[in-house]
């Protein structure tokens, strides 16, 4: 790579938008080129200056109160509007099956949201600290995926498609295997957020169940208990090819354990 | 019944990313009152448009709505309403460092002023990238423009900032 090709790539490199091969090529060039190294340093300095926390405006308490009140009013309004339960069943019967499933999932989400509120009154002082946030993010991400049009970003039952798809997007691509023969078919993968971290998620199907396997950084996983449950959904921790991971689904405990054993097993 | 649930989902999203929303509003609109009003509008709009969320980064979806509300606000208020003056708009300093860091404080004020002086399309791209850490794809979705446009706006914005900062502190190219 020469300067002419490297220069326009410096920003994409800084922004983490180059694929691995390009990034490596650029690094090799920058190692040997003082001009590009200086340009990259200047970009890094600008970034550091822009990311100074003093430039950020925190929401004033008055706005927080306003939004809380609006949420309260909004939830009440919608509850009142859907209060006429008599036609609920009939309306339901006209909807396609997937939308009933989505509605059920969203309902579970609301229930989850309510319990989250209990452990974390007003988002301030956390009761269980960081691990409560992680647990919350895991379930919230799973429920959001269930409610979304498609729970996967890359749809494939072929591990040779899914693994390279991750490679360009997260620091370490997870171990991807298909367990269709054992009843757990690989459906694809996506990137989701746990806290501020982008994490790879493997998606499996088992009968009607949609299963998310979150692959977590060690620091995030350290705070998690081996298993936990929220509103009929369960999470089981395991290790996937050396990385910590968590299975989140609405499967029975023994089904989750069976998948965890498969994932946990050496290749 | 799903409506109740949807409301709860959006409400929680808004609460969690309230600082991000307000910060975006502040940088796009320039004053506290308009930013707070835009975020409030955004929540109401989001709660009623929850069904439009189709996966992906929920925070980016929320920020896209906040941005749209900011644009509506700009359209209705016209160009006559002044932005905060520089001193008033200075965000609160994160640390409680004493003024021996006058240099650093000055440098920060300079960056805030230059960021505020950028054309809005460059400023918003930079804020989504540097403050909110969104990817090019996510910024493109929020702004409703192609990824190539996001890249060129970021690049132009950065170049303008570097030049402006270089001019205001010629002898200190290493800045902070």
Short mmCIF file of C-alpha atoms in Angstrom, two decimals:
data_model
loop_
_atom_site.label_atom_id
_atom_site.label_comp_id
_atom_site.label_asym_id
_atom_site.label_seq_id
_atom_site.Cartn_x
_atom_site.Cartn_y
_atom_site.Cartn_z
CA UNK A 1 0.00 0.00 0.00
CA UNK A 2 1.22 3.51 -0.81
CA UNK A 3 0.27 6.92 0.65
CA UNK A 4 -2.20 7.56 -2.12
CA UNK A 5 -4.24 4.53 -1.11
CA UNK A 6 -3.55 4.84 2.61
CA UNK A 7 -4.52 8.47 3.17
CA UNK A 8 -8.25 8.12 2.50
CA UNK A 9 -8.36 4.98 4.65
CA UNK A 10 -6.90 6.56 7.78
CA UNK A 11 -10.22 7.83 9.06
CA UNK A 12 -12.04 4.59 8.35
CA UNK A 13 -9.24 2.84 10.22
CA UNK A 14 -9.65 5.18 13.17
CA UNK A 15 -13.41 4.62 13.06
CA UNK A 16 -12.97 0.86 13.09
CA UNK A 17 -14.66 0.47 9.72
CA UNK A 18 -11.93 -1.37 7.80
CA UNK A 19 -12.03 -5.11 7.50
CA UNK A 20 -9.18 -7.02 9.02
CA UNK A 21 -7.14 -7.47 5.88
CA UNK A 22 -7.34 -3.78 4.98
CA UNK A 23 -6.55 -2.74 8.54
CA UNK A 24 -3.47 -4.94 8.60
CA UNK A 25 -2.29 -3.60 5.26
CA UNK A 26 -2.77 -0.04 6.44
CA UNK A 27 -0.91 -0.71 9.68
CA UNK A 28 2.02 -2.07 7.71
CA UNK A 29 2.11 1.07 5.61
CA UNK A 30 1.78 3.40 8.61
CA UNK A 31 4.60 1.60 10.39
CA UNK A 32 6.94 2.62 7.62
CA UNK A 33 5.53 6.02 6.66
CA UNK A 34 6.15 9.03 8.89
CA UNK A 35 3.69 11.29 7.04
CA UNK A 36 0.74 8.91 7.36
CA UNK A 37 1.71 8.19 10.96
CA UNK A 38 1.63 11.91 11.73
CA UNK A 39 -1.75 12.28 10.01
CA UNK A 40 -3.14 9.39 12.03
CA UNK A 41 -1.78 10.93 15.23
CA UNK A 42 -3.44 14.25 14.44
CA UNK A 43 -6.75 12.49 13.83
CA UNK A 44 -6.32 10.67 17.13
CA UNK A 45 -5.67 13.95 18.92
CA UNK A 46 -8.76 15.52 17.42
CA UNK A 47 -10.74 12.50 18.53
CA UNK A 48 -9.41 12.74 22.08
CA UNK A 49 -10.29 16.44 22.15
CA UNK A 50 -13.82 15.80 20.83
CA UNK A 51 -14.41 12.95 23.23
CA UNK A 52 -13.60 15.11 26.23
CA UNK A 53 -16.54 14.70 28.58
CA UNK A 54 -16.78 18.42 29.14
CA UNK A 55 -18.25 18.77 25.64
CA UNK A 56 -21.27 16.69 26.53
CA UNK A 57 -24.45 18.15 27.86
CA UNK A 58 -26.18 15.98 30.45
CA UNK A 59 -29.96 16.04 30.50
CA UNK A 60 -31.22 18.40 33.20
CA UNK A 61 -33.27 16.87 36.03
CA UNK A 62 -36.30 18.85 34.89
CA UNK A 63 -36.26 17.08 31.51
CA UNK A 64 -35.88 13.70 33.18
CA UNK A 65 -38.96 14.42 35.27
CA UNK A 66 -40.84 15.60 32.20
CA UNK A 67 -40.06 12.40 30.31
CA UNK A 68 -40.95 10.22 33.30
CA UNK A 69 -44.30 12.00 33.50
CA UNK A 70 -44.86 11.63 29.74
CA UNK A 71 -44.09 7.91 29.95
CA UNK A 72 -46.54 7.55 32.78
CA UNK A 73 -49.24 9.40 30.86
CA UNK A 74 -48.53 7.51 27.64
CA UNK A 75 -48.69 4.10 29.29
CA UNK A 76 -51.98 5.06 30.93
CA UNK A 77 -53.41 6.34 27.65
CA UNK A 78 -52.60 3.17 25.75
CA UNK A 79 -53.86 0.98 28.60
CA UNK A 80 -57.16 2.86 28.57
CA UNK A 81 -57.43 2.64 24.78
CA UNK A 82 -56.95 -1.12 24.80
CA UNK A 83 -59.21 -1.52 27.82
CA UNK A 84 -62.11 -2.73 25.69
CA UNK A 85 -61.02 -6.34 26.02
CA UNK A 86 -64.21 -7.78 24.55
CA UNK A 87 -63.02 -7.44 20.97
CA UNK A 88 -59.48 -8.41 21.82
CA UNK A 89 -59.94 -12.08 21.13
CA UNK A 90 -61.67 -11.56 17.81
CA UNK A 91 -59.12 -9.05 16.64
CA UNK A 92 -56.42 -11.46 17.66
CA UNK A 93 -57.90 -14.25 15.57
CA UNK A 94 -57.53 -12.16 12.44
CA UNK A 95 -53.86 -11.49 12.97
CA UNK A 96 -51.28 -13.79 11.42
CA UNK A 97 -49.53 -16.16 13.78
CA UNK A 98 -46.26 -14.27 13.74
CA UNK A 99 -47.86 -11.09 14.96
CA UNK A 100 -49.47 -12.92 17.89
CA UNK A 101 -46.06 -14.30 18.71
CA UNK A 102 -44.56 -10.83 18.47
CA UNK A 103 -47.30 -9.40 20.68
CA UNK A 104 -46.70 -12.10 23.26
CA UNK A 105 -43.00 -11.36 23.19
CA UNK A 106 -43.54 -7.65 23.56
CA UNK A 107 -45.84 -8.33 26.47
CA UNK A 108 -43.14 -10.40 28.10
CA UNK A 109 -40.83 -7.50 27.42
CA UNK A 110 -43.13 -5.14 29.33
CA UNK A 111 -43.25 -7.53 32.25
CA UNK A 112 -39.47 -7.70 32.14
CA UNK A 113 -39.27 -3.94 32.00
CA UNK A 114 -41.43 -3.69 35.10
CA UNK A 115 -39.24 -6.03 37.09
CA UNK A 116 -36.16 -4.18 35.92
CA UNK A 117 -37.71 -1.06 37.32
CA UNK A 118 -37.99 -2.75 40.68
CA UNK A 119 -34.36 -3.59 40.96
CA UNK A 120 -33.23 -0.29 39.66
CA UNK A 121 -35.39 2.41 41.13
CA UNK A 122 -35.04 5.55 39.02
CA UNK A 123 -31.95 4.38 37.22
CA UNK A 124 -29.76 5.94 39.88
CA UNK A 125 -28.44 3.82 42.71
CA UNK A 126 -28.26 0.30 41.35
CA UNK A 127 -29.06 -2.49 43.70
CA UNK A 128 -27.09 -5.27 42.12
CA UNK A 129 -24.72 -2.91 40.30
CA UNK A 130 -23.11 -3.79 37.03
CA UNK A 131 -24.33 -7.35 36.78
CA UNK A 132 -27.95 -6.15 36.98
CA UNK A 133 -27.28 -3.97 33.95
CA UNK A 134 -25.72 -6.85 32.05
CA UNK A 135 -28.59 -9.18 32.90
CA UNK A 136 -31.04 -6.52 31.88
CA UNK A 137 -29.27 -5.90 28.56
CA UNK A 138 -29.20 -9.60 27.75
CA UNK A 139 -32.93 -10.09 28.26
CA UNK A 140 -33.82 -6.78 26.66
CA UNK A 141 -31.75 -7.61 23.58
CA UNK A 142 -33.38 -11.04 23.33
CA UNK A 143 -36.90 -9.63 23.61
CA UNK A 144 -36.13 -6.90 21.14
CA UNK A 145 -34.87 -9.52 18.68
CA UNK A 146 -38.07 -11.53 19.13
CA UNK A 147 -40.19 -8.46 18.43
CA UNK A 148 -38.12 -7.34 15.44
CA UNK A 149 -38.95 -8.28 11.88
CA UNK A 150 -35.87 -10.47 11.72
CA UNK A 151 -33.87 -11.62 14.73
CA UNK A 152 -30.75 -12.18 12.64
CA UNK A 153 -28.52 -9.87 10.60
CA UNK A 154 -26.90 -12.71 8.69
CA UNK A 155 -29.30 -15.53 7.88
CA UNK A 156 -27.53 -18.79 7.38
CA UNK A 157 -27.41 -22.31 8.68
CA UNK A 158 -23.87 -22.60 7.38
CA UNK A 159 -21.20 -21.91 9.96
CA UNK A 160 -18.77 -21.12 7.16
CA UNK A 161 -20.94 -18.11 6.31
CA UNK A 162 -21.68 -16.96 9.83
CA UNK A 163 -18.18 -16.98 11.25
CA UNK A 164 -16.55 -14.79 8.57
CA UNK A 165 -19.48 -12.40 8.83
CA UNK A 166 -18.55 -11.80 12.46
CA UNK A 167 -14.86 -11.53 11.71
CA UNK A 168 -15.12 -8.03 10.28
CA UNK A 169 -17.38 -6.74 13.02
CA UNK A 170 -16.09 -7.82 16.40
CA UNK A 171 -12.63 -8.18 17.84
CA UNK A 172 -12.86 -11.95 18.14
CA UNK A 173 -15.25 -13.97 16.00
CA UNK A 174 -16.94 -16.66 18.08
CA UNK A 175 -16.81 -20.39 17.50
CA UNK A 176 -19.80 -21.17 15.24
CA UNK A 177 -21.28 -24.65 15.02
CA UNK A 178 -24.58 -26.06 13.80
CA UNK A 179 -26.40 -28.60 15.96
CA UNK A 180 -29.32 -29.32 13.61
CA UNK A 181 -28.89 -33.06 14.12
CA UNK A 182 -29.24 -32.62 17.85
CA UNK A 183 -32.35 -30.44 17.39
CA UNK A 184 -30.71 -27.02 17.62
CA UNK A 185 -30.45 -25.58 14.11
CA UNK A 186 -28.20 -22.60 13.48
CA UNK A 187 -30.35 -19.75 12.14
CA UNK A 188 -27.68 -17.07 11.79
CA UNK A 189 -26.03 -14.33 13.77
CA UNK A 190 -26.25 -10.68 14.65
CA UNK A 191 -24.41 -7.97 16.55
CA UNK A 192 -26.08 -6.64 19.66
CA UNK A 193 -25.18 -4.35 22.51
CA UNK A 194 -24.47 -5.25 26.12
CA UNK A 195 -23.75 -1.99 27.87
CA UNK A 196 -21.64 -0.04 25.43
CA UNK A 197 -20.00 -3.16 23.99
CA UNK A 198 -20.85 -4.69 20.64
CA UNK A 199 -21.11 -8.42 21.11
CA UNK A 200 -21.66 -11.27 18.66
CA UNK A 201 -24.91 -13.23 19.06
CA UNK A 202 -25.44 -16.67 17.56
CA UNK A 203 -29.08 -17.47 16.84
CA UNK A 204 -30.44 -21.02 16.98
CA UNK A 205 -33.90 -22.52 16.61
CA UNK A 206 -35.28 -25.42 18.59
CA UNK A 207 -38.88 -26.23 17.59
CA UNK A 208 -40.80 -23.01 18.14
CA UNK A 209 -38.07 -21.55 20.34
CA UNK A 210 -35.72 -18.86 19.20
CA UNK A 211 -32.45 -18.98 21.08
CA UNK A 212 -29.82 -16.27 21.43
CA UNK A 213 -26.27 -17.17 22.41
CA UNK A 214 -24.46 -13.99 23.50
CA UNK A 215 -20.68 -14.21 23.42
CA UNK A 216 -19.36 -11.86 26.09
CA UNK A 217 -16.06 -10.26 27.04
CA UNK A 218 -14.55 -11.83 30.18
CA UNK A 219 -14.98 -8.63 32.19
CA UNK A 220 -18.70 -8.51 31.45
CA UNK A 221 -19.29 -12.22 32.04
CA UNK A 222 -17.43 -12.31 35.35
CA UNK A 223 -20.32 -10.72 37.23
CA UNK A 224 -22.97 -13.14 35.94
CA UNK A 225 -24.45 -16.03 37.91
CA UNK A 226 -24.40 -19.51 36.23
CA UNK A 227 -28.12 -19.33 35.50
CA UNK A 228 -31.05 -17.03 36.06
CA UNK A 229 -34.64 -16.50 34.97
CA UNK A 230 -36.91 -13.56 34.18
CA UNK A 231 -40.59 -13.77 33.32
CA UNK A 232 -40.44 -17.24 31.84
CA UNK A 233 -37.17 -16.62 30.03
CA UNK A 234 -33.95 -18.16 31.21
CA UNK A 235 -30.24 -17.51 30.83
CA UNK A 236 -27.52 -20.12 31.25
CA UNK A 237 -23.82 -19.27 31.29
CA UNK A 238 -21.24 -21.48 29.59
CA UNK A 239 -17.93 -21.30 27.77
CA UNK A 240 -17.88 -21.35 23.99
CA UNK A 241 -14.49 -22.27 22.60
CA UNK A 242 -12.73 -20.44 25.45
CA UNK A 243 -15.01 -17.37 25.46
CA UNK A 244 -17.74 -16.82 28.04
CA UNK A 245 -21.25 -17.03 26.59
CA UNK A 246 -24.86 -16.94 27.74
CA UNK A 247 -27.82 -18.83 26.26
CA UNK A 248 -31.03 -16.77 26.49
CA UNK A 249 -34.38 -18.29 25.50
CA UNK A 250 -37.80 -19.39 26.73
CA UNK A 251 -36.85 -23.08 26.60
CA UNK A 252 -37.25 -25.38 29.59
CA UNK A 253 -34.28 -25.62 31.91
CA UNK A 254 -33.27 -29.07 30.66
CA UNK A 255 -33.43 -27.97 27.00
CA UNK A 256 -31.22 -24.95 27.73
CA UNK A 257 -28.84 -27.21 29.61
CA UNK A 258 -28.71 -29.60 26.62
CA UNK A 259 -27.74 -26.78 24.25
CA UNK A 260 -25.26 -25.43 26.78
CA UNK A 261 -23.61 -28.87 26.93
CA UNK A 262 -23.35 -29.02 23.13
CA UNK A 263 -21.86 -25.51 22.92
CA UNK A 264 -19.57 -26.17 25.85
CA UNK A 265 -18.16 -29.37 24.36
CA UNK A 266 -14.74 -29.16 22.70
CA UNK A 267 -14.74 -29.08 18.91
CA UNK B 1 -52.43 -5.02 24.88
CA UNK B 2 -49.28 -4.99 22.92
CA UNK B 3 -49.61 -1.20 22.92
CA UNK B 4 -49.02 -1.01 26.65
CA UNK B 5 -45.98 -3.17 26.29
CA UNK B 6 -44.65 -1.14 23.39
CA UNK B 7 -45.02 2.04 25.40
CA UNK B 8 -42.99 0.53 28.20
CA UNK B 9 -40.27 -0.51 25.79
CA UNK B 10 -39.92 2.92 24.23
CA UNK B 11 -40.15 4.65 27.60
CA UNK B 12 -37.30 2.63 28.92
CA UNK B 13 -35.24 3.30 25.81
CA UNK B 14 -35.86 7.03 26.19
CA UNK B 15 -34.88 7.01 29.86
CA UNK B 16 -31.75 5.04 29.23
CA UNK B 17 -30.54 7.27 26.41
CA UNK B 18 -31.87 10.57 27.68
CA UNK B 19 -28.44 12.15 28.03
CA UNK B 20 -27.54 11.15 24.47
CA UNK B 21 -30.83 12.55 23.17
CA UNK B 22 -30.52 15.80 25.08
CA UNK B 23 -26.88 16.23 24.09
CA UNK B 24 -27.77 15.77 20.41
CA UNK B 25 -30.60 18.28 20.78
CA UNK B 26 -28.34 20.75 22.52
CA UNK B 27 -25.72 20.58 19.78
CA UNK B 28 -28.28 20.78 16.98
CA UNK B 29 -30.52 23.45 18.49
CA UNK B 30 -28.08 25.42 20.61
CA UNK B 31 -30.17 26.01 23.71
CA UNK B 32 -31.56 24.16 26.67
CA UNK B 33 -35.25 24.90 26.24
CA UNK B 34 -35.49 23.87 22.58
CA UNK B 35 -33.40 20.75 23.21
CA UNK B 36 -35.65 19.66 26.09
CA UNK B 37 -38.80 20.34 24.04
CA UNK B 38 -37.41 18.37 21.09
CA UNK B 39 -36.57 15.37 23.30
CA UNK B 40 -40.05 15.48 24.82
CA UNK B 41 -41.63 15.55 21.33
CA UNK B 42 -39.31 12.75 20.30
CA UNK B 43 -40.50 10.53 23.13
CA UNK B 44 -44.16 11.06 22.19
CA UNK B 45 -43.40 10.40 18.55
CA UNK B 46 -41.36 7.30 19.38
CA UNK B 47 -44.07 5.87 21.64
CA UNK B 48 -46.59 6.15 18.81
CA UNK B 49 -44.18 4.91 16.16
CA UNK B 50 -42.81 1.95 18.12
CA UNK B 51 -44.05 -0.46 15.44
CA UNK B 52 -41.66 1.12 12.93
CA UNK B 53 -38.69 -0.25 14.83
CA UNK B 54 -37.43 -3.13 12.72
CA UNK B 55 -34.39 -4.40 14.55
CA UNK B 56 -30.88 -3.05 14.63
CA UNK B 57 -29.48 -0.58 17.10
CA UNK B 58 -32.42 0.71 19.13
CA UNK B 59 -30.39 3.69 20.34
CA UNK B 60 -29.79 4.76 16.73
CA UNK B 61 -33.52 4.42 16.04
CA UNK B 62 -34.27 6.67 19.03
CA UNK B 63 -31.64 9.23 18.07
CA UNK B 64 -33.03 9.36 14.52
CA UNK B 65 -36.40 10.36 15.96
CA UNK B 66 -34.76 12.94 18.23
CA UNK B 67 -32.95 14.40 15.25
CA UNK B 68 -36.15 14.62 13.22
CA UNK B 69 -37.81 16.48 16.07
CA UNK B 70 -34.85 18.87 16.21
CA UNK B 71 -35.18 19.53 12.48
CA UNK B 72 -38.91 20.26 12.89
CA UNK B 73 -38.04 22.65 15.67
CA UNK B 74 -35.49 24.44 13.52
CA UNK B 75 -38.03 24.70 10.70
CA UNK B 76 -40.67 26.27 12.96
CA UNK B 77 -38.49 28.68 14.86
CA UNK B 78 -36.87 30.17 11.75
CA UNK B 79 -33.42 31.53 11.73
CA UNK B 80 -33.99 34.52 14.00
CA UNK B 81 -33.71 32.80 17.35
CA UNK B 82 -30.13 33.27 18.54
CA UNK B 83 -28.03 30.40 19.80
CA UNK B 84 -26.74 30.63 23.35
CA UNK B 85 -23.79 32.91 23.59
CA UNK B 86 -20.56 31.03 23.89
CA UNK B 87 -20.15 31.44 27.62
CA UNK B 88 -23.66 30.29 28.45
CA UNK B 89 -23.43 27.34 26.10
CA UNK B 90 -20.26 26.06 27.64
CA UNK B 91 -21.12 22.63 29.02
CA UNK B 92 -20.41 21.94 32.63
CA UNK B 93 -16.89 20.74 33.17
CA UNK B 94 -16.73 17.08 34.10
CA UNK B 95 -13.99 17.31 36.65
CA UNK B 96 -13.49 19.83 39.43
CA UNK B 97 -9.97 20.70 38.39
CA UNK B 98 -8.61 23.95 39.69
CA UNK B 99 -7.74 26.71 37.28
CA UNK B 100 -4.09 25.81 37.04
CA UNK B 101 -5.53 23.96 34.04
CA UNK B 102 -6.54 27.24 32.48
CA UNK B 103 -4.82 26.15 29.28
CA UNK B 104 -6.76 22.93 29.08
CA UNK B 105 -10.00 24.74 29.89
CA UNK B 106 -9.26 27.25 27.16
CA UNK B 107 -8.50 24.51 24.67
CA UNK B 108 -11.81 22.86 25.50
CA UNK B 109 -13.70 26.10 25.08
CA UNK B 110 -12.02 26.54 21.70
CA UNK B 111 -13.08 23.10 20.53
CA UNK B 112 -16.64 23.65 21.74
CA UNK B 113 -16.77 26.97 19.88
CA UNK B 114 -15.35 25.47 16.67
CA UNK B 115 -17.70 22.50 16.81
CA UNK B 116 -20.60 24.92 17.22
CA UNK B 117 -19.35 26.94 14.26
CA UNK B 118 -19.29 23.92 11.91
CA UNK B 119 -22.00 23.63 9.27
CA UNK B 120 -24.79 21.56 10.86
CA UNK B 121 -24.48 18.57 8.53
CA UNK B 122 -20.84 18.08 9.51
CA UNK B 123 -21.52 18.76 13.18
CA UNK B 124 -24.29 16.18 13.49
CA UNK B 125 -22.27 13.47 11.76
CA UNK B 126 -19.34 14.11 14.08
CA UNK B 127 -21.53 14.10 17.18
CA UNK B 128 -23.11 10.76 16.26
CA UNK B 129 -19.68 9.30 15.53
CA UNK B 130 -17.57 10.75 18.35
CA UNK B 131 -20.08 11.20 21.15
CA UNK B 132 -22.44 8.34 20.45
CA UNK B 133 -19.95 5.97 18.86
CA UNK B 134 -22.34 4.96 16.08
CA UNK B 135 -20.98 3.07 13.06
CA UNK B 136 -21.08 4.55 9.56
CA UNK B 137 -24.06 2.33 8.75
CA UNK B 138 -25.95 3.51 11.84
CA UNK B 139 -25.16 7.18 11.16
CA UNK B 140 -26.35 6.71 7.58
CA UNK B 141 -29.63 5.32 8.92
CA UNK B 142 -30.08 8.17 11.40
CA UNK B 143 -29.34 10.85 8.81
CA UNK B 144 -31.08 9.08 5.94
CA UNK B 145 -28.09 9.44 3.60
CA UNK B 146 -25.76 6.91 1.92
CA UNK B 147 -22.69 5.68 3.80
CA UNK B 148 -20.42 7.47 1.32
CA UNK B 149 -22.03 10.75 2.31
CA UNK B 150 -21.47 9.97 5.99
CA UNK B 151 -17.80 9.33 5.29
CA UNK B 152 -17.32 12.53 3.36
CA UNK B 153 -19.16 14.61 5.97
CA UNK B 154 -17.06 13.18 8.77
CA UNK B 155 -13.95 13.78 6.77
CA UNK B 156 -14.87 17.35 5.84
CA UNK B 157 -15.91 18.10 9.40
CA UNK B 158 -12.67 16.79 10.82
CA UNK B 159 -10.59 18.69 8.29
CA UNK B 160 -12.43 21.93 9.04
CA UNK B 161 -11.99 21.44 12.78
CA UNK B 162 -8.32 20.64 12.44
CA UNK B 163 -7.76 23.69 10.32
CA UNK B 164 -9.74 25.99 12.62
CA UNK B 165 -8.00 24.68 15.71
CA UNK B 166 -4.64 24.95 14.03
CA UNK B 167 -5.35 28.61 13.24
CA UNK B 168 -6.44 29.51 16.77
CA UNK B 169 -3.43 27.89 18.41
CA UNK B 170 -0.68 28.03 15.82
CA UNK B 171 2.23 27.26 18.12
CA UNK B 172 0.63 24.24 19.75
CA UNK B 173 -0.16 21.67 17.12
CA UNK B 174 -0.25 18.94 19.78
CA UNK B 175 -3.27 20.60 21.39
CA UNK B 176 -4.46 19.07 24.64
#
